[in-house]
mmCIF file as Biopython writes it, N, C-alpha, C and O atoms, coordinates in Angstrom:
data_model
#
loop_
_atom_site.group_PDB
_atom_site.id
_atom_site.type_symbol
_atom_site.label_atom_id
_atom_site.label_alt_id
_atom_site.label_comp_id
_atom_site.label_asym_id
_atom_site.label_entity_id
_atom_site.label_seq_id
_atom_site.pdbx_PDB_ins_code
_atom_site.Cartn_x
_atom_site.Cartn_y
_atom_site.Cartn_z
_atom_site.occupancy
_atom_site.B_iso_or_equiv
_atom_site.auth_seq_id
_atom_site.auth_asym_id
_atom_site.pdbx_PDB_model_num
ATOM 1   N N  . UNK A ? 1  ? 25.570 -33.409 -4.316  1.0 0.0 1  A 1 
ATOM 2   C CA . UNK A ? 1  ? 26.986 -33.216 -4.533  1.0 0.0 1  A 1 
ATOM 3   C C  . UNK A ? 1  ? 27.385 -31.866 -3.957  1.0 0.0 1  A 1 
ATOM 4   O O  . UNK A ? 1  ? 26.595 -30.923 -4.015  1.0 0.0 1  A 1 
ATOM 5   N N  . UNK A ? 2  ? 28.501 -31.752 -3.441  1.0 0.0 2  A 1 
ATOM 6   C CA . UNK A ? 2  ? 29.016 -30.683 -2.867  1.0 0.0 2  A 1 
ATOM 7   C C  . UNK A ? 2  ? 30.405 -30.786 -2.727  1.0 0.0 2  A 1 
ATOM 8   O O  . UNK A ? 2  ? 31.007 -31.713 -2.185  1.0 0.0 2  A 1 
ATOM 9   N N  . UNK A ? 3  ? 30.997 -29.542 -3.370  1.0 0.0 3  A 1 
ATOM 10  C CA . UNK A ? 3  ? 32.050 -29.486 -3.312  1.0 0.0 3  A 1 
ATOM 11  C C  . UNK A ? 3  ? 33.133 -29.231 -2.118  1.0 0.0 3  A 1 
ATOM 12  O O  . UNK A ? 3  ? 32.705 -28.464 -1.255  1.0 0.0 3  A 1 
ATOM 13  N N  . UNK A ? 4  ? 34.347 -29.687 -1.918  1.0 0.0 4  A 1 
ATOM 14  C CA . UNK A ? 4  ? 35.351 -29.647 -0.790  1.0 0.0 4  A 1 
ATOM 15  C C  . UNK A ? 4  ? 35.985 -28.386 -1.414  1.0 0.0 4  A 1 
ATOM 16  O O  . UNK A ? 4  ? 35.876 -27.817 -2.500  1.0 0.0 4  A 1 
ATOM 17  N N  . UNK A ? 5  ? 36.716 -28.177 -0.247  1.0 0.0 5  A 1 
ATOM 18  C CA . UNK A ? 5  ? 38.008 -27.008 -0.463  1.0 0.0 5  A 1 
ATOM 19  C C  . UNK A ? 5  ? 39.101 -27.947 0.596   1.0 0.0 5  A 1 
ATOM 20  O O  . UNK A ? 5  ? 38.805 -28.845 1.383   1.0 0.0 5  A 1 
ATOM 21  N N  . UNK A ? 6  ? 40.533 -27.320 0.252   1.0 0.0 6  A 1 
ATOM 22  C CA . UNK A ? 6  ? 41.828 -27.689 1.067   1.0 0.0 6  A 1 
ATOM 23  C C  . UNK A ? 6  ? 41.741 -28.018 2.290   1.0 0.0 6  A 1 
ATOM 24  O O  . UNK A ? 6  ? 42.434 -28.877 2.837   1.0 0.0 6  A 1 
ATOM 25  N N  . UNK A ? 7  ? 40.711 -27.222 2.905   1.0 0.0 7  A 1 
ATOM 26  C CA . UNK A ? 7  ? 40.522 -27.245 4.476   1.0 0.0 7  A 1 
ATOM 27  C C  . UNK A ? 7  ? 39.829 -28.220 5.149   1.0 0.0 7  A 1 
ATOM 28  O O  . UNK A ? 7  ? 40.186 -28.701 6.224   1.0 0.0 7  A 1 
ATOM 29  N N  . UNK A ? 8  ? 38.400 -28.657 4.254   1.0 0.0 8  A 1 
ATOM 30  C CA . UNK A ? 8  ? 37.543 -29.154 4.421   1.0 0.0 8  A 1 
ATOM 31  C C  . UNK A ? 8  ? 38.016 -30.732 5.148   1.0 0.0 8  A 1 
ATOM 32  O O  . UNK A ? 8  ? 39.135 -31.154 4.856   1.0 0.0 8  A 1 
ATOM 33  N N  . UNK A ? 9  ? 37.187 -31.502 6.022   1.0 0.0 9  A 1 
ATOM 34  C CA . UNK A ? 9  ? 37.426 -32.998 6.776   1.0 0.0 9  A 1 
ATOM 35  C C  . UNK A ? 9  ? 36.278 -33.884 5.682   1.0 0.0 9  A 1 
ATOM 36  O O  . UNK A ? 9  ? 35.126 -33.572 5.982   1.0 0.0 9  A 1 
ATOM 37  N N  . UNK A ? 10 ? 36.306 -34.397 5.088   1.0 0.0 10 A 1 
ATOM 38  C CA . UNK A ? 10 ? 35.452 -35.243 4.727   1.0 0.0 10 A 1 
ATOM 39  C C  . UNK A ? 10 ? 35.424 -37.093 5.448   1.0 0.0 10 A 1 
ATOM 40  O O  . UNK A ? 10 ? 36.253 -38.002 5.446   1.0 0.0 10 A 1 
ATOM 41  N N  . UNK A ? 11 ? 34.282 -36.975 5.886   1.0 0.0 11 A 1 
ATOM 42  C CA . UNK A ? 11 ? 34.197 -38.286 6.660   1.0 0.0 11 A 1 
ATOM 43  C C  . UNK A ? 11 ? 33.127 -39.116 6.086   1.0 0.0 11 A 1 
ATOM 44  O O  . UNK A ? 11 ? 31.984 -38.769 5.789   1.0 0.0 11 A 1 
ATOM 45  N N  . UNK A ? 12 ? 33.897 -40.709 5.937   1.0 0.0 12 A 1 
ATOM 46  C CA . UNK A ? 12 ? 33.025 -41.559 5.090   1.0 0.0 12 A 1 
ATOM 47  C C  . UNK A ? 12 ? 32.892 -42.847 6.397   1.0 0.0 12 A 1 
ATOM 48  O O  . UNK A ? 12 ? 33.807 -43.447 6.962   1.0 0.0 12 A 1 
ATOM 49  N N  . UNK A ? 13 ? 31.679 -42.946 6.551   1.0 0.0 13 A 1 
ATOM 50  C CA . UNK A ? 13 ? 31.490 -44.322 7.678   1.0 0.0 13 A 1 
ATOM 51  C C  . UNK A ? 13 ? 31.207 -45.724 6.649   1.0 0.0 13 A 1 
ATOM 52  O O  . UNK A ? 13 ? 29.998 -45.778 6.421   1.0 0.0 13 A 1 
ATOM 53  N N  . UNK A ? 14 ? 31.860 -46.716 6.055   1.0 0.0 14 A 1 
ATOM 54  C CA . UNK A ? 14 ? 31.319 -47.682 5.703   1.0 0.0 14 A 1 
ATOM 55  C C  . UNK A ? 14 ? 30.584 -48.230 6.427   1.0 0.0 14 A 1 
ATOM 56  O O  . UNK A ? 14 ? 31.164 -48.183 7.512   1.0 0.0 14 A 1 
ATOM 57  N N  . UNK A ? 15 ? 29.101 -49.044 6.641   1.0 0.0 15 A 1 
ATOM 58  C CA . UNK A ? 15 ? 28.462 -49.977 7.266   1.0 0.0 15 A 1 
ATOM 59  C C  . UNK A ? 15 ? 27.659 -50.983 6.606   1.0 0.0 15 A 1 
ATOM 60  O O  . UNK A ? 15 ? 26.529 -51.093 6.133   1.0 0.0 15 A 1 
ATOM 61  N N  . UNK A ? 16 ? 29.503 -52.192 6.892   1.0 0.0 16 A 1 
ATOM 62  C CA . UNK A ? 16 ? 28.550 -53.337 5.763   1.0 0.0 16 A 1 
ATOM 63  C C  . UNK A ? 16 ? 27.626 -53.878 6.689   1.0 0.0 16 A 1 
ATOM 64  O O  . UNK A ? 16 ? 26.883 -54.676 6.117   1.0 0.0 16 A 1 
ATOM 65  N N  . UNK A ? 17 ? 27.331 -53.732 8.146   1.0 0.0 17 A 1 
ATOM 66  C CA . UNK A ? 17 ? 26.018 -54.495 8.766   1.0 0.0 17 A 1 
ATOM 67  C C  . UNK A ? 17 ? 24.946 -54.278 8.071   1.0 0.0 17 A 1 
ATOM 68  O O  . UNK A ? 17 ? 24.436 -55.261 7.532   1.0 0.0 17 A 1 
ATOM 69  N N  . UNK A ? 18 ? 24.290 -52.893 7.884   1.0 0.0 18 A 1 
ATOM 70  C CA . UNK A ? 18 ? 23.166 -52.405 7.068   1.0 0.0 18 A 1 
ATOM 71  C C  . UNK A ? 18 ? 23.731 -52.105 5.727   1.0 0.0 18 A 1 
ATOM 72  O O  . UNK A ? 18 ? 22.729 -51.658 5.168   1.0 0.0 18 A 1 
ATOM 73  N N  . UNK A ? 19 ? 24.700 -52.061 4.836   1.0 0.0 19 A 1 
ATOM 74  C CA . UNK A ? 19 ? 25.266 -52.061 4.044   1.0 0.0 19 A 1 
ATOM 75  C C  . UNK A ? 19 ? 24.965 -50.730 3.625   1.0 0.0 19 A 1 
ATOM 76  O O  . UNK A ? 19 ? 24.211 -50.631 2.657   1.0 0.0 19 A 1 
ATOM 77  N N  . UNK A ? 20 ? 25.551 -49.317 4.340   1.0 0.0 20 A 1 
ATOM 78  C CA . UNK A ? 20 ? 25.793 -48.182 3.822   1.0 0.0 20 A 1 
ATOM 79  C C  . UNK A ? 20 ? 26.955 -47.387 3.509   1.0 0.0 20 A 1 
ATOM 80  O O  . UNK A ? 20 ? 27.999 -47.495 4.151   1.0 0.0 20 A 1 
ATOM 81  N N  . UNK A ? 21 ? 26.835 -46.751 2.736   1.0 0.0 21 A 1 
ATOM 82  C CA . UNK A ? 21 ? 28.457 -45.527 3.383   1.0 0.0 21 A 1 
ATOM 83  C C  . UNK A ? 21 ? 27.481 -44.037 3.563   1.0 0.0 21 A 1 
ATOM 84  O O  . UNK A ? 21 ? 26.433 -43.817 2.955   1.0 0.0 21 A 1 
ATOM 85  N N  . UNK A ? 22 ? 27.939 -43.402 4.255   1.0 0.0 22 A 1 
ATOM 86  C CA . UNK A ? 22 ? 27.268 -42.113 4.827   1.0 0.0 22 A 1 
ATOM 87  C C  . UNK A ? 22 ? 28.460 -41.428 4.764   1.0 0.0 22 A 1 
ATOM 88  O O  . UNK A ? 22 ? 29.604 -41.797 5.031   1.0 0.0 22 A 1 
ATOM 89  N N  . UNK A ? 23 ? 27.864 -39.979 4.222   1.0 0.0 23 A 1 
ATOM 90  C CA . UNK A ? 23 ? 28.784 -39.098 4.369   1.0 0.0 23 A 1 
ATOM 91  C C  . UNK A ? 23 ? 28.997 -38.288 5.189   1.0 0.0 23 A 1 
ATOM 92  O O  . UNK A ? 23 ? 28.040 -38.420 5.953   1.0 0.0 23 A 1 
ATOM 93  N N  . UNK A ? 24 ? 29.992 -37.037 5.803   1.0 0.0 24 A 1 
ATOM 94  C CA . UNK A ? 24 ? 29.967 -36.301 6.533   1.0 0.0 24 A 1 
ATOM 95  C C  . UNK A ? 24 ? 30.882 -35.249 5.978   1.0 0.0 24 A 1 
ATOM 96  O O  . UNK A ? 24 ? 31.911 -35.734 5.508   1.0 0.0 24 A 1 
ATOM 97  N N  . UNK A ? 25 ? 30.767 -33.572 5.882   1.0 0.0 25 A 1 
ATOM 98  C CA . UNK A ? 25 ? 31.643 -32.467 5.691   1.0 0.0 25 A 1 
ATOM 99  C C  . UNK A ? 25 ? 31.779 -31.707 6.653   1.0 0.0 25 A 1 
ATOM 100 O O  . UNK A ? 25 ? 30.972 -30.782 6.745   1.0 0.0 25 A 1 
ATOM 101 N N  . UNK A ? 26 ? 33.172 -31.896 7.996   1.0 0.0 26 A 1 
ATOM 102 C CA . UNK A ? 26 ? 33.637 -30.712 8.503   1.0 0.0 26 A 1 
ATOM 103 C C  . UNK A ? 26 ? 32.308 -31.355 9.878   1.0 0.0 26 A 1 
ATOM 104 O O  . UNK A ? 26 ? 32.061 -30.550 10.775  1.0 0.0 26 A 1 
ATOM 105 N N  . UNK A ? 27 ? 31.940 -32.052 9.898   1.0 0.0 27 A 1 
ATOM 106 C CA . UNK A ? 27 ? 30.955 -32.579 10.823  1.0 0.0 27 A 1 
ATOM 107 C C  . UNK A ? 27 ? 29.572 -32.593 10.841  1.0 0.0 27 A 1 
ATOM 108 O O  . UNK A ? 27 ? 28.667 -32.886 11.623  1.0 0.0 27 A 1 
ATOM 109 N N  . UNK A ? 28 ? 29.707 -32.200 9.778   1.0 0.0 28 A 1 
ATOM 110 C CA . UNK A ? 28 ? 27.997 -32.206 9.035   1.0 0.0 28 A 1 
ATOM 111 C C  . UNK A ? 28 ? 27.364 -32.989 8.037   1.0 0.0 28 A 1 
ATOM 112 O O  . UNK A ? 28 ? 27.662 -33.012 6.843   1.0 0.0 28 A 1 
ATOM 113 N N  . UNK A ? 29 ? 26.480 -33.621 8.604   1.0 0.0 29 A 1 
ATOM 114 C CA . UNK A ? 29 ? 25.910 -35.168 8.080   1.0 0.0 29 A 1 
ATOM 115 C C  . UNK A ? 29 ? 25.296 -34.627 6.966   1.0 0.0 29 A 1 
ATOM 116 O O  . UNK A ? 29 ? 24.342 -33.858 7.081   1.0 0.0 29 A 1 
ATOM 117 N N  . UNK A ? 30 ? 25.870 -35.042 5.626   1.0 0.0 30 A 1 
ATOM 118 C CA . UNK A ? 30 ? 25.440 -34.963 3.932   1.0 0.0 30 A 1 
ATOM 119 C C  . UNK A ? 30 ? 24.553 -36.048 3.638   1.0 0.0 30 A 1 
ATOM 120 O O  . UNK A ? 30 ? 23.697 -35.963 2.757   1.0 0.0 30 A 1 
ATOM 121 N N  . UNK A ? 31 ? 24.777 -37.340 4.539   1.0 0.0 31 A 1 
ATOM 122 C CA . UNK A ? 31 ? 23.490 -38.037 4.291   1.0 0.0 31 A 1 
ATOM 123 C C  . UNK A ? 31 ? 24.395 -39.532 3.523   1.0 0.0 31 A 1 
ATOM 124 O O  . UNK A ? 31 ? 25.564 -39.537 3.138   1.0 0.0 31 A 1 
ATOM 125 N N  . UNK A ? 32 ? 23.534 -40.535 3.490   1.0 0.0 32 A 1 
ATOM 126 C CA . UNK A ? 32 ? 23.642 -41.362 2.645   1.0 0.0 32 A 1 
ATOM 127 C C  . UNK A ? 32 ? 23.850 -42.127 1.534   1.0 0.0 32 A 1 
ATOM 128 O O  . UNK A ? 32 ? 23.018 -42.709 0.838   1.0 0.0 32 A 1 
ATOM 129 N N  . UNK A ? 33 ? 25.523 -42.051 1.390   1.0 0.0 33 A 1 
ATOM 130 C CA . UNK A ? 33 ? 25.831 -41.719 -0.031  1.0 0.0 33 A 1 
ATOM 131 C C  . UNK A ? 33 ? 25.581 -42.808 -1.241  1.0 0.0 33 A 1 
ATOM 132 O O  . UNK A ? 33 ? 25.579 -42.674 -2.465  1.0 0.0 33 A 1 
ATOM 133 N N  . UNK A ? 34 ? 25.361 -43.997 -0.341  1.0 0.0 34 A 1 
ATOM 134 C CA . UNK A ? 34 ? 25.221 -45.523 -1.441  1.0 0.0 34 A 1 
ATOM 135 C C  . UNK A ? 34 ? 24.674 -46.256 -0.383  1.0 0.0 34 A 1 
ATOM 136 O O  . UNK A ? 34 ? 24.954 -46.110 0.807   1.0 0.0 34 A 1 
ATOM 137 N N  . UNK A ? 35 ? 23.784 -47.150 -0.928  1.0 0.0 35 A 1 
ATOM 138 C CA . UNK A ? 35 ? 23.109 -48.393 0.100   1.0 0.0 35 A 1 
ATOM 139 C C  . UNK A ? 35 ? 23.085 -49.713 -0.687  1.0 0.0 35 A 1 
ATOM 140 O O  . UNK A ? 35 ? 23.385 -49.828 -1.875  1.0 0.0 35 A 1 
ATOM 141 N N  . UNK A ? 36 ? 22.666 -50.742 0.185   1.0 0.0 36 A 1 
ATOM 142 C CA . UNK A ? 36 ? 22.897 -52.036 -0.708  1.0 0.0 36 A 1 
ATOM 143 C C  . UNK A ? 36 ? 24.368 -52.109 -1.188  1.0 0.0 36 A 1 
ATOM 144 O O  . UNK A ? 36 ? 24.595 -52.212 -2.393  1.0 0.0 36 A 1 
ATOM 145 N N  . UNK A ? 37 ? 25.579 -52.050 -0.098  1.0 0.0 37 A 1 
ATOM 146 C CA . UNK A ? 37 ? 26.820 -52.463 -0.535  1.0 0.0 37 A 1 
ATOM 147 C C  . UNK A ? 37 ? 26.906 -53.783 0.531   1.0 0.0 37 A 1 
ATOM 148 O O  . UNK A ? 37 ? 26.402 -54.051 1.621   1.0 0.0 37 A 1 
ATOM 149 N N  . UNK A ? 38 ? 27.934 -54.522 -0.511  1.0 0.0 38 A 1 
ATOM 150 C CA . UNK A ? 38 ? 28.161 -55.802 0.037   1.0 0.0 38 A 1 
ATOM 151 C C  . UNK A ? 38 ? 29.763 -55.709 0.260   1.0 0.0 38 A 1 
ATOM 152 O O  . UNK A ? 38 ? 30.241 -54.815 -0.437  1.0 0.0 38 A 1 
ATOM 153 N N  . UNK A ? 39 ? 30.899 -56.524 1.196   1.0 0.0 39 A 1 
ATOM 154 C CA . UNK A ? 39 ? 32.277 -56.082 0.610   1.0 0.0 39 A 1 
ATOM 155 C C  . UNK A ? 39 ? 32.605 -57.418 -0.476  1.0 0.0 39 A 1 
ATOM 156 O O  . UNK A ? 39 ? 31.698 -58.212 -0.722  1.0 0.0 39 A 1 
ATOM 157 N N  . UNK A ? 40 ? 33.879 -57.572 -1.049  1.0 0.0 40 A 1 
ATOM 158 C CA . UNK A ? 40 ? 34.638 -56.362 0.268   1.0 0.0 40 A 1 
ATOM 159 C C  . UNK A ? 40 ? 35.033 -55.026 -1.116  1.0 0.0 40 A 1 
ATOM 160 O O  . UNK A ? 40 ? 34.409 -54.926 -2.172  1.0 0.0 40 A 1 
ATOM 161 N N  . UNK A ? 41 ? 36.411 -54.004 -0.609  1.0 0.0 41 A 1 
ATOM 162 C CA . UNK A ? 41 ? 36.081 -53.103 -0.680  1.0 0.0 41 A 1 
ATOM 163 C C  . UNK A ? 41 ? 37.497 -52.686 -1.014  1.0 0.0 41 A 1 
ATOM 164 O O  . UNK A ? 41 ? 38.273 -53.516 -0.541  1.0 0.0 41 A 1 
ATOM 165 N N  . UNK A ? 42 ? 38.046 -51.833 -1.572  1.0 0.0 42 A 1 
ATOM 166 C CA . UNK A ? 42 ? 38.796 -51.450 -1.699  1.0 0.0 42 A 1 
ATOM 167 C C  . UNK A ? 42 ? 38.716 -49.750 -1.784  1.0 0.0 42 A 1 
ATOM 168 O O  . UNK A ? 42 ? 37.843 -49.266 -2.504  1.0 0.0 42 A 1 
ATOM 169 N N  . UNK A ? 43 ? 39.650 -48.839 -1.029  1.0 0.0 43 A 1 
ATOM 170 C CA . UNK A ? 43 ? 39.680 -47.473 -0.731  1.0 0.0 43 A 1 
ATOM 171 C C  . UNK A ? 43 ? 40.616 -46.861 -2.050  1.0 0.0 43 A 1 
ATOM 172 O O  . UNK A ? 43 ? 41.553 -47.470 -2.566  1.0 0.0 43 A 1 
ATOM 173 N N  . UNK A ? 44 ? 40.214 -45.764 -2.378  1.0 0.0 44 A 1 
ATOM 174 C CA . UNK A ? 44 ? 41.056 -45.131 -3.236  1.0 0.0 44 A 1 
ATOM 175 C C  . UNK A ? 44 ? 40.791 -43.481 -3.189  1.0 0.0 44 A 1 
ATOM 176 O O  . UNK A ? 44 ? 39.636 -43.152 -2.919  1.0 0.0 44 A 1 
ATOM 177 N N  . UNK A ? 45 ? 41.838 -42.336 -3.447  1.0 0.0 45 A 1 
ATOM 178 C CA . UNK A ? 45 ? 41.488 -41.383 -3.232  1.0 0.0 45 A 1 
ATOM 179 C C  . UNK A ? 45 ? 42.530 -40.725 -4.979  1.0 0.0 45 A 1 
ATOM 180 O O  . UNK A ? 45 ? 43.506 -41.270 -5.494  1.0 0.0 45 A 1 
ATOM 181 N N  . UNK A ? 46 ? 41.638 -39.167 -5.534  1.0 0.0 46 A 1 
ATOM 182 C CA . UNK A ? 46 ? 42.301 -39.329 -6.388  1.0 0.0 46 A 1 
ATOM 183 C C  . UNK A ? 46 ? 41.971 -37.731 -6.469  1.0 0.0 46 A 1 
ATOM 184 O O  . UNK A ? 46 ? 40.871 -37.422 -6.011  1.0 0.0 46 A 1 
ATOM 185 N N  . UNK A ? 47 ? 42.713 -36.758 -6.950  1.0 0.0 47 A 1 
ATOM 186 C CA . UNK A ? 47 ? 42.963 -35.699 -6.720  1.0 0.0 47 A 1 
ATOM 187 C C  . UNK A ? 47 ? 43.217 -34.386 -8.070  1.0 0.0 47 A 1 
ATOM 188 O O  . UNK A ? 47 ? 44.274 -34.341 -8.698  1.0 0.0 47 A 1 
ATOM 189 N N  . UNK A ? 48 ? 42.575 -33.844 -8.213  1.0 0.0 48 A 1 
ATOM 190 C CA . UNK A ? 48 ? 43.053 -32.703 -9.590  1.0 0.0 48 A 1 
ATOM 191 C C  . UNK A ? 48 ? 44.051 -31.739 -9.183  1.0 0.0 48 A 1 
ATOM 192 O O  . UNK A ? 48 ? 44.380 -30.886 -10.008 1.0 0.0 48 A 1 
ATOM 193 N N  . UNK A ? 49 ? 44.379 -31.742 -8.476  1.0 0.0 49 A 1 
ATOM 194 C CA . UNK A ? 49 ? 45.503 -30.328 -7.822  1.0 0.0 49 A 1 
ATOM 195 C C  . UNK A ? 49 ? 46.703 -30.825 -7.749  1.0 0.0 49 A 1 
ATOM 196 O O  . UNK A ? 49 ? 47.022 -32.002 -7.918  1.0 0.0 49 A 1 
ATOM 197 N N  . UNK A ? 50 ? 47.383 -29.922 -7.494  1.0 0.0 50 A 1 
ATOM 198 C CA . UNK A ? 50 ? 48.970 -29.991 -6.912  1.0 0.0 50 A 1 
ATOM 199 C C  . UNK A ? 50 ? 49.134 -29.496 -5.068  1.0 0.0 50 A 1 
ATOM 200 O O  . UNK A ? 50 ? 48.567 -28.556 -4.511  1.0 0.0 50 A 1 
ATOM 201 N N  . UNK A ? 51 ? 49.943 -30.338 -4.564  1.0 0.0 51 A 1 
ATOM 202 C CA . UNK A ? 51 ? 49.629 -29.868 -3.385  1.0 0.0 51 A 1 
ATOM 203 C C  . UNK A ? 51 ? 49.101 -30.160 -2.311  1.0 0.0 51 A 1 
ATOM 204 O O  . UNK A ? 51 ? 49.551 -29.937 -1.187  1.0 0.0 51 A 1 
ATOM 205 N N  . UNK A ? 52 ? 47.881 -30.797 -2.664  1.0 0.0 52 A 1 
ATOM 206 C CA . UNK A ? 52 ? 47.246 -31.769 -1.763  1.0 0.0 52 A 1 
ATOM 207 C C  . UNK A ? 52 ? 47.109 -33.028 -1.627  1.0 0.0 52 A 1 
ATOM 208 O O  . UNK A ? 52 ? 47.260 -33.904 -2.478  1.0 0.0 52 A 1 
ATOM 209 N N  . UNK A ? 53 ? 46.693 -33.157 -0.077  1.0 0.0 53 A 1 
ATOM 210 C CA . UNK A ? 53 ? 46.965 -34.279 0.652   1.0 0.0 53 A 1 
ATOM 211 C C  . UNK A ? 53 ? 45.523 -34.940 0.994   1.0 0.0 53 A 1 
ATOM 212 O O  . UNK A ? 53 ? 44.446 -34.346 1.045   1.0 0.0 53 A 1 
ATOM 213 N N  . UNK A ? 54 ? 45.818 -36.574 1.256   1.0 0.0 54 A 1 
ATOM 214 C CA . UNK A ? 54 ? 44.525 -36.914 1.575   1.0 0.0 54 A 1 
ATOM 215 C C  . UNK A ? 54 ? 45.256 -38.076 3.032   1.0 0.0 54 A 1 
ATOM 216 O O  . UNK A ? 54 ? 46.475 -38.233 3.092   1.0 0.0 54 A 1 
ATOM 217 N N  . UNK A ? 55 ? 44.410 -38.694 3.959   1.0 0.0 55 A 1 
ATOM 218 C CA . UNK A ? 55 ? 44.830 -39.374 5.281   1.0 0.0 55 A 1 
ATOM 219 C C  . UNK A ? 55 ? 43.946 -39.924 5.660   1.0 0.0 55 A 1 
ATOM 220 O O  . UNK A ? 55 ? 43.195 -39.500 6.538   1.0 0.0 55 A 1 
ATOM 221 N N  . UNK A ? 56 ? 43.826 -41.175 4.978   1.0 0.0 56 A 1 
ATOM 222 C CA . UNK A ? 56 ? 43.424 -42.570 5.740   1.0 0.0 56 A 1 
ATOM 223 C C  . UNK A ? 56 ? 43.181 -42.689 6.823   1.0 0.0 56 A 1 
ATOM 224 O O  . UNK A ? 56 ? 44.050 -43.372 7.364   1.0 0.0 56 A 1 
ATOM 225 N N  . UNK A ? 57 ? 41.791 -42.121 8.046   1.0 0.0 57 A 1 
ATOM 226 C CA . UNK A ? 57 ? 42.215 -43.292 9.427   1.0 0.0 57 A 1 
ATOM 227 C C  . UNK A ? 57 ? 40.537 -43.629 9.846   1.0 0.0 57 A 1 
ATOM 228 O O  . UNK A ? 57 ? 39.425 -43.170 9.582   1.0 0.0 57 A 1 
ATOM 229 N N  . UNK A ? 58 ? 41.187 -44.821 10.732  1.0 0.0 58 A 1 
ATOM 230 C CA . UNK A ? 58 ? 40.238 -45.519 11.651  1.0 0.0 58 A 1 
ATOM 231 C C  . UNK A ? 58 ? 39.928 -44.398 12.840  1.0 0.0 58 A 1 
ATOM 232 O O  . UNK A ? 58 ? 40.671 -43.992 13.733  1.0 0.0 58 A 1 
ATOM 233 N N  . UNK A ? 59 ? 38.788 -44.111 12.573  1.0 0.0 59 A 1 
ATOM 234 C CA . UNK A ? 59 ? 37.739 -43.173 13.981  1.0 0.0 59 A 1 
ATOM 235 C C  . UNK A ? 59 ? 36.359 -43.139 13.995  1.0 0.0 59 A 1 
ATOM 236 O O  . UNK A ? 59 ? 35.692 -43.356 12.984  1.0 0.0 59 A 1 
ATOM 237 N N  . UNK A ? 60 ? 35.993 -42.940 14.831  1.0 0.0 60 A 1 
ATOM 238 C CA . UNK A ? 60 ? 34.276 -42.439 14.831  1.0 0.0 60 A 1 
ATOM 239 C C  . UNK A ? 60 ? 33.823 -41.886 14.140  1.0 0.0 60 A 1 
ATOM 240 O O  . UNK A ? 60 ? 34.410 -40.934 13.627  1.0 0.0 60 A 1 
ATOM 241 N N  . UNK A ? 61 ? 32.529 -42.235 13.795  1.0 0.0 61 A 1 
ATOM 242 C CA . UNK A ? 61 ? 32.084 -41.093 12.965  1.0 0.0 61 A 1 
ATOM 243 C C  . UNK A ? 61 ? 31.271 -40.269 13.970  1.0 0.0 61 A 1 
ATOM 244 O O  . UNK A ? 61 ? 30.772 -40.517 15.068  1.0 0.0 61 A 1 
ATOM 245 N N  . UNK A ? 62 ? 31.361 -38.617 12.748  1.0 0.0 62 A 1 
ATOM 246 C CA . UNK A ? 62 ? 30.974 -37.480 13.715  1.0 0.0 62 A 1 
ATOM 247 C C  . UNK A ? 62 ? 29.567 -37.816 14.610  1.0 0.0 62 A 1 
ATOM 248 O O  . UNK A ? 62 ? 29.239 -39.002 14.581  1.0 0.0 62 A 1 
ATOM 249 N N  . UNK A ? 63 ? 28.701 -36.905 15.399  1.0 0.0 63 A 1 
ATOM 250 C CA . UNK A ? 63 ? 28.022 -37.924 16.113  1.0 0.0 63 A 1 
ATOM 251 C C  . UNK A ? 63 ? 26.682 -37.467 15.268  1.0 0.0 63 A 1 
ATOM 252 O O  . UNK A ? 63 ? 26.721 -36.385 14.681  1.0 0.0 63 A 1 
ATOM 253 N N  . UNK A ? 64 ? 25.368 -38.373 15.195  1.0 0.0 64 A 1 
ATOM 254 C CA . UNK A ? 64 ? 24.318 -37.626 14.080  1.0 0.0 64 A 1 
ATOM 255 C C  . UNK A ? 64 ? 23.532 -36.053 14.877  1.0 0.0 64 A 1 
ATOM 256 O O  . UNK A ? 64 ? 23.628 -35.684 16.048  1.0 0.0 64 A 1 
ATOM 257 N N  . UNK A ? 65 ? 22.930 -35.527 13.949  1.0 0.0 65 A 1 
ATOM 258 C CA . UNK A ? 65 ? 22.301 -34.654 14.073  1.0 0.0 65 A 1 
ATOM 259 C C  . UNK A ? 65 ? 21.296 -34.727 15.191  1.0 0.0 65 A 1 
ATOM 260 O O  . UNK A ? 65 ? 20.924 -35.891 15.338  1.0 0.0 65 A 1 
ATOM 261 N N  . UNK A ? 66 ? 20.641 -33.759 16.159  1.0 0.0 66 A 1 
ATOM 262 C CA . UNK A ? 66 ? 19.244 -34.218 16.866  1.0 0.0 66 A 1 
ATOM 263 C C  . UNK A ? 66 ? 18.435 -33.906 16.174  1.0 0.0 66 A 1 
ATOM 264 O O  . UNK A ? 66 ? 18.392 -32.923 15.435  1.0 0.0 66 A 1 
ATOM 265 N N  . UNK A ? 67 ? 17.265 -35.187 16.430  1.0 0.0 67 A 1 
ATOM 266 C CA . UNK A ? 67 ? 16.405 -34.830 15.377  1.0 0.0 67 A 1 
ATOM 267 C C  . UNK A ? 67 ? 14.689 -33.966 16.672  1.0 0.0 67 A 1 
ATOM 268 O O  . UNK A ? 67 ? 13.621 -34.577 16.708  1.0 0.0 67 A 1 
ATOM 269 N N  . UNK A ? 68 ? 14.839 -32.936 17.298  1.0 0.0 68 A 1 
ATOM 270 C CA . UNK A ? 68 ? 14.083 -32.350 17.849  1.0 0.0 68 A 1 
ATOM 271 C C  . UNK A ? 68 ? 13.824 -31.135 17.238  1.0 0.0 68 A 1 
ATOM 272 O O  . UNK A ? 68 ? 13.003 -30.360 17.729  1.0 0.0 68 A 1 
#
């Protein structure tokens, strides 16, 4: 677990082929957040502050780490 701040990009890749979601912070792969998902699926985002914003979109995910 790791916490966000205001600034922070958090990127979630669903992949129901292998059935994962993977995480990403600011472009840095956090790893594998749940496995063994089936859909379907419903998105929700939910917030303790005042002020902030959250934005839904369809993109790539960041690209992985090298592993050398």
């Amino acid at each position: 677990m790791q916490p966000a701040t205001v600034a922070d990009t958090v990127t979630m890749e669903l992949d129901l082929g292998v059935g994962t979601m993977t995480l990403w912070m600011n472009d840095q792969l956090l790893g594998v957040m749940s496995s063994g998902l089936t859909g379907p699926y419903c998105w929700a985002v939910s917030f303790s502050g005042r002020g902030v914003s959250a934005a839904i979109k369809n993109a790539p995910p960041p690209p992985l780490p090298s592993l050398q």
